CSV table of C-alpha atoms in Angstrom, one decimal:
chain,number,residue,atom,x,y,z
A,15,UNK,CA,3.2,-34.4,1.5
A,16,UNK,CA,1.3,-34.8,-1.8
A,17,UNK,CA,-1.5,-32.3,-2.3
A,18,UNK,CA,-4.4,-34.8,-2.6
A,19,UNK,CA,-3.2,-36.8,0.3
A,20,UNK,CA,-2.8,-34.0,2.8
A,21,UNK,CA,-6.3,-32.6,2.1
A,22,UNK,CA,-7.8,-35.7,3.7
A,23,UNK,CA,-5.5,-35.6,6.7
A,24,UNK,CA,-7.2,-34.8,9.9
A,25,UNK,CA,-6.0,-31.9,12.0
A,26,UNK,CA,-6.8,-33.6,15.3
A,27,UNK,CA,-3.1,-34.4,15.8
A,28,UNK,CA,-2.4,-30.7,15.4
A,29,UNK,CA,-4.9,-29.9,18.1
A,30,UNK,CA,-3.4,-32.4,20.4
A,31,UNK,CA,0.0,-30.7,20.1
A,32,UNK,CA,-1.2,-27.1,20.6
A,33,UNK,CA,-1.3,-25.6,24.1
A,34,UNK,CA,-2.4,-22.2,25.3
A,35,UNK,CA,-0.2,-19.2,26.5
A,36,UNK,CA,0.0,-18.6,30.2
A,37,UNK,CA,-2.4,-15.9,31.4
A,38,UNK,CA,-1.0,-13.2,33.6
A,39,UNK,CA,-3.6,-11.1,35.5
A,40,UNK,CA,-4.0,-7.7,33.9
A,41,UNK,CA,-3.6,-5.9,37.2
A,42,UNK,CA,0.0,-7.2,37.4
A,43,UNK,CA,1.3,-5.6,34.2
A,44,UNK,CA,-1.4,-3.1,33.3
A,45,UNK,CA,-3.4,-2.5,30.1
A,46,UNK,CA,-0.5,-3.6,27.9
A,47,UNK,CA,0.0,-6.9,29.7
A,48,UNK,CA,0.5,-9.9,27.4
A,49,UNK,CA,-2.8,-11.4,28.7
A,50,UNK,CA,-4.6,-8.4,27.1
A,51,UNK,CA,-3.1,-9.1,23.6
A,52,UNK,CA,-4.5,-11.4,20.9
A,53,UNK,CA,-1.5,-13.0,19.2
A,54,UNK,CA,-2.3,-13.4,15.5
A,55,UNK,CA,-1.0,-15.4,12.6
A,56,UNK,CA,-1.8,-14.3,9.1
A,57,UNK,CA,-2.6,-16.9,6.5
A,58,UNK,CA,-2.4,-15.6,2.9
A,59,UNK,CA,-0.6,-12.3,2.3
A,60,UNK,CA,-1.9,-11.0,-1.0
A,61,UNK,CA,-3.9,-7.9,-2.1
A,62,UNK,CA,-6.8,-8.2,0.5
A,63,UNK,CA,-4.5,-9.1,3.3
A,64,UNK,CA,-2.3,-6.0,2.7
A,65,UNK,CA,-5.1,-3.5,1.8
A,66,UNK,CA,-7.7,-4.7,4.4
A,67,UNK,CA,-7.0,-7.5,6.8
A,68,UNK,CA,-3.5,-6.7,8.2
A,69,UNK,CA,-4.0,-3.0,7.9
A,70,UNK,CA,-7.4,-3.0,9.7
A,71,UNK,CA,-6.3,-5.3,12.4
A,72,UNK,CA,-2.7,-4.4,13.4
A,73,UNK,CA,-3.6,-0.9,14.3
A,74,UNK,CA,-5.6,-2.0,17.4
A,75,UNK,CA,-3.5,-2.2,20.6
A,76,UNK,CA,-5.2,-5.6,21.4
A,77,UNK,CA,-3.8,-7.2,18.2
A,78,UNK,CA,-0.3,-8.5,18.2
A,79,UNK,CA,0.9,-10.0,14.9
A,80,UNK,CA,3.4,-12.8,15.5
A,81,UNK,CA,3.6,-14.6,12.2
A,82,UNK,CA,2.7,-14.5,8.5
A,83,UNK,CA,2.3,-17.4,6.0
A,84,UNK,CA,2.0,-17.6,2.3
A,85,UNK,CA,2.8,-20.3,-0.4
A,86,UNK,CA,4.5,-17.5,-2.3
A,87,UNK,CA,7.7,-16.7,-0.4
A,88,UNK,CA,7.9,-13.2,-2.0
A,89,UNK,CA,4.5,-12.3,-0.6
A,90,UNK,CA,5.3,-13.8,2.8
A,91,UNK,CA,8.6,-11.8,3.0
A,92,UNK,CA,6.7,-8.6,1.9
A,93,UNK,CA,4.2,-9.2,4.7
A,94,UNK,CA,7.0,-9.6,7.2
A,95,UNK,CA,8.4,-6.3,6.2
A,96,UNK,CA,5.0,-4.7,6.5
A,97,UNK,CA,4.4,-6.0,10.0
A,98,UNK,CA,7.9,-5.5,11.2
A,99,UNK,CA,7.8,-1.9,9.8
A,100,UNK,CA,4.6,-1.1,11.6
A,101,UNK,CA,5.9,-2.3,15.0
A,102,UNK,CA,9.3,-0.7,14.4
A,103,UNK,CA,7.5,2.7,13.9
A,104,UNK,CA,5.1,2.1,16.8
A,105,UNK,CA,7.8,1.0,19.3
A,106,UNK,CA,10.4,3.5,18.1
A,107,UNK,CA,13.0,0.7,17.9
A,108,UNK,CA,15.7,1.1,15.4
A,109,UNK,CA,15.3,-2.5,14.3
A,110,UNK,CA,12.2,-4.7,14.7
A,111,UNK,CA,12.6,-8.3,13.4
A,112,UNK,CA,10.2,-10.5,15.3
A,113,UNK,CA,7.6,-11.6,12.8
A,114,UNK,CA,8.0,-15.2,12.0
A,115,UNK,CA,7.5,-16.4,8.4
A,116,UNK,CA,5.9,-19.7,7.4
A,117,UNK,CA,5.3,-21.3,4.0
A,118,UNK,CA,2.8,-23.9,5.4
A,119,UNK,CA,-0.1,-22.8,7.6
A,120,UNK,CA,-0.2,-26.2,9.3
A,121,UNK,CA,3.2,-25.5,10.8
A,122,UNK,CA,1.9,-22.1,11.9
A,123,UNK,CA,-1.0,-23.8,13.7
A,124,UNK,CA,1.6,-25.7,15.8
A,125,UNK,CA,2.7,-22.4,17.3
A,126,UNK,CA,1.2,-22.5,20.8
A,127,UNK,CA,1.7,-18.7,21.2
A,128,UNK,CA,-0.8,-17.9,18.4
A,129,UNK,CA,-4.4,-17.3,19.7
A,130,UNK,CA,-6.1,-16.5,16.4
A,131,UNK,CA,-5.6,-16.5,12.6
A,132,UNK,CA,-6.7,-14.2,9.9
A,133,UNK,CA,-7.3,-16.1,6.7
A,134,UNK,CA,-7.0,-14.0,3.5
A,135,UNK,CA,-6.4,-16.8,0.9
A,136,UNK,CA,-8.2,-17.5,-2.4
A,137,UNK,CA,-11.8,-18.8,-1.9
A,138,UNK,CA,-10.9,-22.4,-2.4
A,139,UNK,CA,-8.5,-22.2,0.6
A,140,UNK,CA,-11.0,-20.7,3.1
A,141,UNK,CA,-12.8,-23.6,4.8
A,142,UNK,CA,-9.9,-26.0,5.1
A,143,UNK,CA,-7.4,-23.9,7.1
A,144,UNK,CA,-10.4,-22.4,9.1
A,145,UNK,CA,-11.4,-25.9,10.2
A,146,UNK,CA,-7.9,-26.9,11.1
A,147,UNK,CA,-7.4,-23.7,13.0
A,148,UNK,CA,-10.5,-24.4,15.0
A,149,UNK,CA,-9.3,-27.9,15.8
A,150,UNK,CA,-6.0,-26.4,16.8
A,151,UNK,CA,-7.7,-24.2,19.4
A,152,UNK,CA,-7.4,-21.0,17.4
A,153,UNK,CA,-10.1,-18.4,16.8
A,154,UNK,CA,-10.7,-17.4,13.2
A,155,UNK,CA,-11.3,-14.4,11.0
A,156,UNK,CA,-11.8,-15.6,7.4
A,157,UNK,CA,-12.4,-13.6,4.3
A,158,UNK,CA,-15.7,-14.1,2.5
A,159,UNK,CA,-17.1,-16.2,1.0
A,160,UNK,CA,-17.0,-18.7,3.9
A,161,UNK,CA,-16.4,-21.6,1.5
A,162,UNK,CA,-16.1,-22.5,-2.2
A,163,UNK,CA,-18.9,-25.1,-1.9
A,164,UNK,CA,-22.0,-25.4,0.2
A,165,UNK,CA,-20.7,-28.7,1.6
A,166,UNK,CA,-17.5,-27.1,2.8
A,167,UNK,CA,-19.4,-24.4,4.5
A,168,UNK,CA,-21.5,-27.0,6.4
A,169,UNK,CA,-18.4,-28.9,7.4
A,170,UNK,CA,-16.8,-25.7,8.7
A,171,UNK,CA,-20.0,-24.9,10.7
A,172,UNK,CA,-20.0,-28.3,12.3
A,173,UNK,CA,-16.3,-28.0,13.4
A,174,UNK,CA,-16.8,-24.5,14.8
A,175,UNK,CA,-19.9,-25.7,16.8
A,176,UNK,CA,-18.0,-28.7,18.0
A,177,UNK,CA,-14.8,-26.9,19.1
A,178,UNK,CA,-16.5,-23.7,20.3
A,179,UNK,CA,-14.1,-21.6,18.3
A,180,UNK,CA,-14.9,-18.0,17.5
A,181,UNK,CA,-15.4,-17.5,13.8
A,182,UNK,CA,-16.0,-14.2,12.0
A,183,UNK,CA,-16.5,-13.9,8.3
A,184,UNK,CA,-15.2,-10.9,6.4
A,185,UNK,CA,-18.4,-9.1,5.5
A,186,UNK,CA,-16.8,-5.7,6.2
A,187,UNK,CA,-19.3,-3.9,4.1
A,188,UNK,CA,-21.5,-3.9,7.2
A,189,UNK,CA,-19.1,-1.5,8.8
A,190,UNK,CA,-19.7,1.1,6.1
A,191,UNK,CA,-22.3,3.5,7.8
A,192,UNK,CA,-24.4,4.0,4.7
A,193,UNK,CA,-25.5,0.4,4.6
A,194,UNK,CA,-26.6,0.5,8.2
A,195,UNK,CA,-28.4,3.7,7.6
A,196,UNK,CA,-30.2,2.3,4.6
A,197,UNK,CA,-31.2,-0.8,6.5
A,198,UNK,CA,-32.6,1.2,9.4
A,199,UNK,CA,-34.6,3.5,7.1
A,200,UNK,CA,-36.1,0.5,5.2
A,201,UNK,CA,-36.9,-1.5,8.3
A,202,UNK,CA,-38.5,1.5,10.0
A,203,UNK,CA,-40.9,1.9,7.2
A,204,UNK,CA,-39.6,5.1,5.6
A,205,UNK,CA,-40.4,3.9,2.1
A,206,UNK,CA,-43.6,2.1,3.1
A,207,UNK,CA,-44.1,-1.6,2.5
A,208,UNK,CA,-41.1,-3.0,0.7
A,209,UNK,CA,-41.9,-5.2,-2.3
A,210,UNK,CA,-38.8,-5.2,-4.6
A,211,UNK,CA,-35.0,-5.1,-4.2
A,212,UNK,CA,-32.7,-4.7,-7.1
A,213,UNK,CA,-29.0,-5.6,-6.6
A,214,UNK,CA,-26.4,-4.5,-9.1
A,215,UNK,CA,-23.1,-6.4,-9.3
A,216,UNK,CA,-20.1,-5.8,-11.6
A,217,UNK,CA,-19.0,-8.6,-13.9
A,218,UNK,CA,-15.8,-10.0,-15.3
A,219,UNK,CA,-14.5,-10.5,-18.8
A,220,UNK,CA,-13.4,-13.9,-20.1
A,221,UNK,CA,-9.8,-12.9,-20.7
A,222,UNK,CA,-7.2,-14.2,-23.2
A,223,UNK,CA,-6.0,-17.7,-23.8
A,224,UNK,CA,-2.9,-18.0,-21.6
A,225,UNK,CA,0.1,-20.2,-22.4
A,226,UNK,CA,1.7,-22.5,-19.8
A,227,UNK,CA,4.5,-20.9,-18.0
A,228,UNK,CA,7.4,-22.1,-15.8
A,229,UNK,CA,6.4,-22.1,-12.1
A,230,UNK,CA,8.2,-19.4,-10.2
A,231,UNK,CA,10.7,-20.7,-7.7
A,232,UNK,CA,9.1,-18.6,-5.0
A,233,UNK,CA,5.6,-20.2,-5.5
A,234,UNK,CA,4.5,-23.6,-4.2
A,235,UNK,CA,2.0,-24.0,-6.9
A,236,UNK,CA,1.0,-27.5,-5.9
A,237,UNK,CA,0.0,-26.3,-2.4
A,238,UNK,CA,-1.7,-23.3,-4.0
A,239,UNK,CA,-4.0,-25.6,-6.0
A,240,UNK,CA,-4.9,-27.5,-2.9
A,241,UNK,CA,-7.7,-30.0,-3.7
A,242,UNK,CA,-8.7,-28.5,-7.0
A,243,UNK,CA,-7.8,-30.1,-10.4
A,244,UNK,CA,-4.2,-30.0,-11.5
A,245,UNK,CA,-3.7,-27.5,-14.2
A,246,UNK,CA,-0.6,-25.9,-15.9
A,247,UNK,CA,0.6,-22.8,-14.3
A,248,UNK,CA,0.1,-19.4,-15.9
A,249,UNK,CA,0.6,-16.2,-14.0
A,250,UNK,CA,-2.7,-14.5,-14.9
A,251,UNK,CA,-4.5,-17.6,-13.6
A,252,UNK,CA,-3.0,-17.1,-10.1
A,253,UNK,CA,-1.7,-13.7,-9.0
A,254,UNK,CA,0.8,-11.1,-10.3
A,255,UNK,CA,4.4,-11.9,-9.5
A,256,UNK,CA,5.0,-8.1,-9.3
A,257,UNK,CA,2.7,-5.9,-7.3
A,258,UNK,CA,-0.7,-6.6,-5.8
A,259,UNK,CA,-3.3,-5.9,-8.4
A,260,UNK,CA,-6.5,-7.9,-8.6
A,261,UNK,CA,-5.5,-11.6,-9.1
A,262,UNK,CA,-6.7,-13.8,-12.0
A,263,UNK,CA,-7.9,-16.7,-9.8
A,264,UNK,CA,-11.0,-14.6,-9.0
A,265,UNK,CA,-12.2,-15.2,-12.6
A,266,UNK,CA,-11.8,-19.0,-12.5
A,267,UNK,CA,-14.5,-21.4,-11.3
A,268,UNK,CA,-11.9,-23.8,-9.9
A,269,UNK,CA,-11.1,-21.2,-7.2
A,270,UNK,CA,-14.2,-18.9,-6.9
A,271,UNK,CA,-17.6,-18.2,-8.4
A,272,UNK,CA,-17.0,-14.7,-9.7
A,273,UNK,CA,-18.6,-11.5,-8.6
A,274,UNK,CA,-21.9,-13.3,-7.6
A,275,UNK,CA,-20.0,-14.5,-4.5
A,276,UNK,CA,-17.3,-11.9,-4.5
A,277,UNK,CA,-19.2,-8.7,-4.0
A,278,UNK,CA,-22.4,-10.6,-4.0
A,279,UNK,CA,-21.9,-11.9,-0.5
A,280,UNK,CA,-21.7,-8.3,0.7
A,281,UNK,CA,-24.7,-7.0,-1.3
A,282,UNK,CA,-26.9,-10.0,-0.5
A,283,UNK,CA,-26.0,-9.7,3.2
A,284,UNK,CA,-26.8,-6.0,3.2
A,285,UNK,CA,-30.0,-6.6,1.3
A,286,UNK,CA,-31.1,-9.2,3.9
A,287,UNK,CA,-30.3,-6.7,6.6
A,288,UNK,CA,-32.8,-4.2,5.2
A,289,UNK,CA,-35.4,-6.8,4.3
A,290,UNK,CA,-35.2,-8.4,7.8
A,291,UNK,CA,-34.6,-11.8,6.3
A,292,UNK,CA,-31.1,-12.5,7.8
A,293,UNK,CA,-32.2,-15.7,9.6
A,294,UNK,CA,-34.1,-17.1,6.6
A,295,UNK,CA,-33.9,-17.5,2.9
A,296,UNK,CA,-35.8,-17.3,-0.3
A,297,UNK,CA,-38.6,-19.8,-1.2
A,298,UNK,CA,-37.6,-19.8,-4.9
A,299,UNK,CA,-34.6,-19.0,-7.0
A,300,UNK,CA,-34.4,-18.6,-10.8
A,301,UNK,CA,-31.2,-17.6,-12.6
A,302,UNK,CA,-29.7,-17.2,-16.2
A,303,UNK,CA,-26.1,-16.5,-17.0
A,304,UNK,CA,-23.7,-16.4,-19.9
A,305,UNK,CA,-20.4,-18.1,-19.5
A,306,UNK,CA,-17.3,-17.6,-21.8
A,307,UNK,CA,-16.7,-20.1,-24.5
A,308,UNK,CA,-13.0,-19.4,-24.7
A,309,UNK,CA,-10.2,-17.9,-22.8
A,310,UNK,CA,-8.6,-18.7,-19.4
A,311,UNK,CA,-11.3,-17.1,-17.2
A,312,UNK,CA,-14.6,-18.9,-17.0
A,313,UNK,CA,-16.8,-17.4,-14.3
A,314,UNK,CA,-20.1,-15.9,-15.2
A,315,UNK,CA,-20.5,-12.9,-17.5
A,316,UNK,CA,-23.9,-11.2,-17.9
A,317,UNK,CA,-26.5,-12.7,-15.6
A,318,UNK,CA,-29.9,-12.3,-14.1
A,319,UNK,CA,-31.2,-13.8,-10.8
A,320,UNK,CA,-34.7,-13.7,-9.2
A,321,UNK,CA,-35.3,-14.6,-5.6
A,322,UNK,CA,-38.8,-14.7,-4.0
A,323,UNK,CA,-39.4,-14.6,-0.3
A,324,UNK,CA,-42.4,-15.6,1.7
A,325,UNK,CA,-43.0,-12.0,3.0
A,326,UNK,CA,-43.8,-11.0,-0.6
A,327,UNK,CA,-40.4,-9.4,-1.5
A,328,UNK,CA,-38.8,-10.2,-4.8
A,329,UNK,CA,-35.1,-9.7,-5.3
A,330,UNK,CA,-33.6,-9.2,-8.7
A,331,UNK,CA,-29.8,-9.3,-9.3
A,332,UNK,CA,-28.1,-8.3,-12.5
A,333,UNK,CA,-24.9,-6.8,-13.9
A,334,UNK,CA,-27.2,-4.4,-15.8
A,335,UNK,CA,-28.2,-2.6,-12.6
A,336,UNK,CA,-26.1,0.1,-11.0
A,337,UNK,CA,-23.6,-1.4,-8.6
A,338,UNK,CA,-25.4,-1.4,-5.2
A,339,UNK,CA,-28.8,-2.1,-3.6
A,340,UNK,CA,-32.1,-0.4,-4.5
A,341,UNK,CA,-35.0,-1.0,-2.1
A,342,UNK,CA,-38.4,-0.2,-3.5
A,343,UNK,CA,-41.5,0.3,-1.4
A,344,UNK,CA,-45.0,1.5,-1.6
A,345,UNK,CA,-43.9,5.0,-0.7
A,346,UNK,CA,-40.6,5.4,-2.4
A,347,UNK,CA,-37.1,3.9,-2.9
A,348,UNK,CA,-33.6,4.0,-1.2
A,349,UNK,CA,-30.4,3.2,-3.0
A,350,UNK,CA,-27.1,2.4,-1.3
A,351,UNK,CA,-23.7,1.5,-2.6
A,352,UNK,CA,-20.0,1.7,-1.8
A,353,UNK,CA,-19.8,4.9,-3.8
A,354,UNK,CA,-16.5,5.2,-5.8
A,355,UNK,CA,-14.7,2.7,-3.5
A,356,UNK,CA,-12.2,0.3,-5.1
A,357,UNK,CA,-10.0,-2.3,-3.6
A,358,UNK,CA,-7.6,-1.8,-6.4
A,359,UNK,CA,-7.4,0.2,-9.7
A,360,UNK,CA,-8.2,-3.0,-11.7
A,361,UNK,CA,-11.6,-3.6,-10.0
A,362,UNK,CA,-14.4,-3.9,-12.5
A,363,UNK,CA,-16.4,-1.0,-11.1
A,364,UNK,CA,-17.9,1.9,-13.1
A,365,UNK,CA,-17.1,4.9,-11.0
A,366,UNK,CA,-19.6,7.1,-12.8
A,367,UNK,CA,-22.4,4.7,-12.1
A,368,UNK,CA,-21.3,4.0,-8.5
A,369,UNK,CA,-20.5,7.6,-7.4
A,370,UNK,CA,-23.3,8.1,-4.9
A,371,UNK,CA,-23.2,6.0,-1.7
A,372,UNK,CA,-26.7,6.8,-0.5
A,373,UNK,CA,-29.7,8.2,-2.4
A,374,UNK,CA,-33.5,8.2,-2.0
A,375,UNK,CA,-36.7,9.3,-3.7
A,376,UNK,CA,-38.1,12.6,-2.6
A,377,UNK,CA,-41.4,11.2,-1.4
């Protein structure tokens, strides 16, 4: 099916074909009964899937990975080896070969044995499969940001509310204890009345001019592009064909918005936690940014953003600040970050400036 035709295709027909697994009472088979397992399908098998989403999910006994899916067959096959290898070691079997491989998530959603999906695709492929999964009766974990555009996010919200599907967005930074501690201290008044928050985010370079390349036989590039404009293939504009370093699509506005939504979603979420503004939003936003004038990658470079809230707090965001969140109050300040954490060696993070995960003024 042509890319621009399928994107408009409704998934209602999928939902009509999908059933639910039979439920066996837990007391019949014990704690490891099939009814106690969540059967999972993995959509997108790149860097984040391997380093976070599969790794952090499969280790729980309730999780049972049944299938993996990627438009790059090499990555799908690698994910199968990863999952099969985990269960082979866990079960002690000499050979474990049960993980099913798909190259089209729509086919995966037809699998009636799958209860939930984990979506670890590029940003422009977050909302569409999430909506179709909800319509197919699946629950969803989707990597942040929820959507590439505001409208997509609203559509996903409406579908989730209509279907009653469970949706979780991957803001895993909340699970890092220092961010909870910082939020608790700020909200409990340990630095007095908070008036300013400074958020530091890393930035990206513009990159080289990249020549058109032959599309690898293992990559369905048309499907990878989805509803975005058709462009020539070049490897650094998609993802590495060898290894799982940070992919080039992160630096292209066709597929994402750069670090302002990459790490920004995490830091803004954590800042709102401390400011107690999670259920609201700013009353004004002003922003300046520099964008590359040449080269393949075109997301923002240096930038400065100012948010004002009706409770008197002003939030400033810039690549010039140390990566993290600094809460400033009438009686002192608290700074929190991920420390020297990196998802991969090519992350644009200055370790020296990000070495301390939690710090505060002495007053």
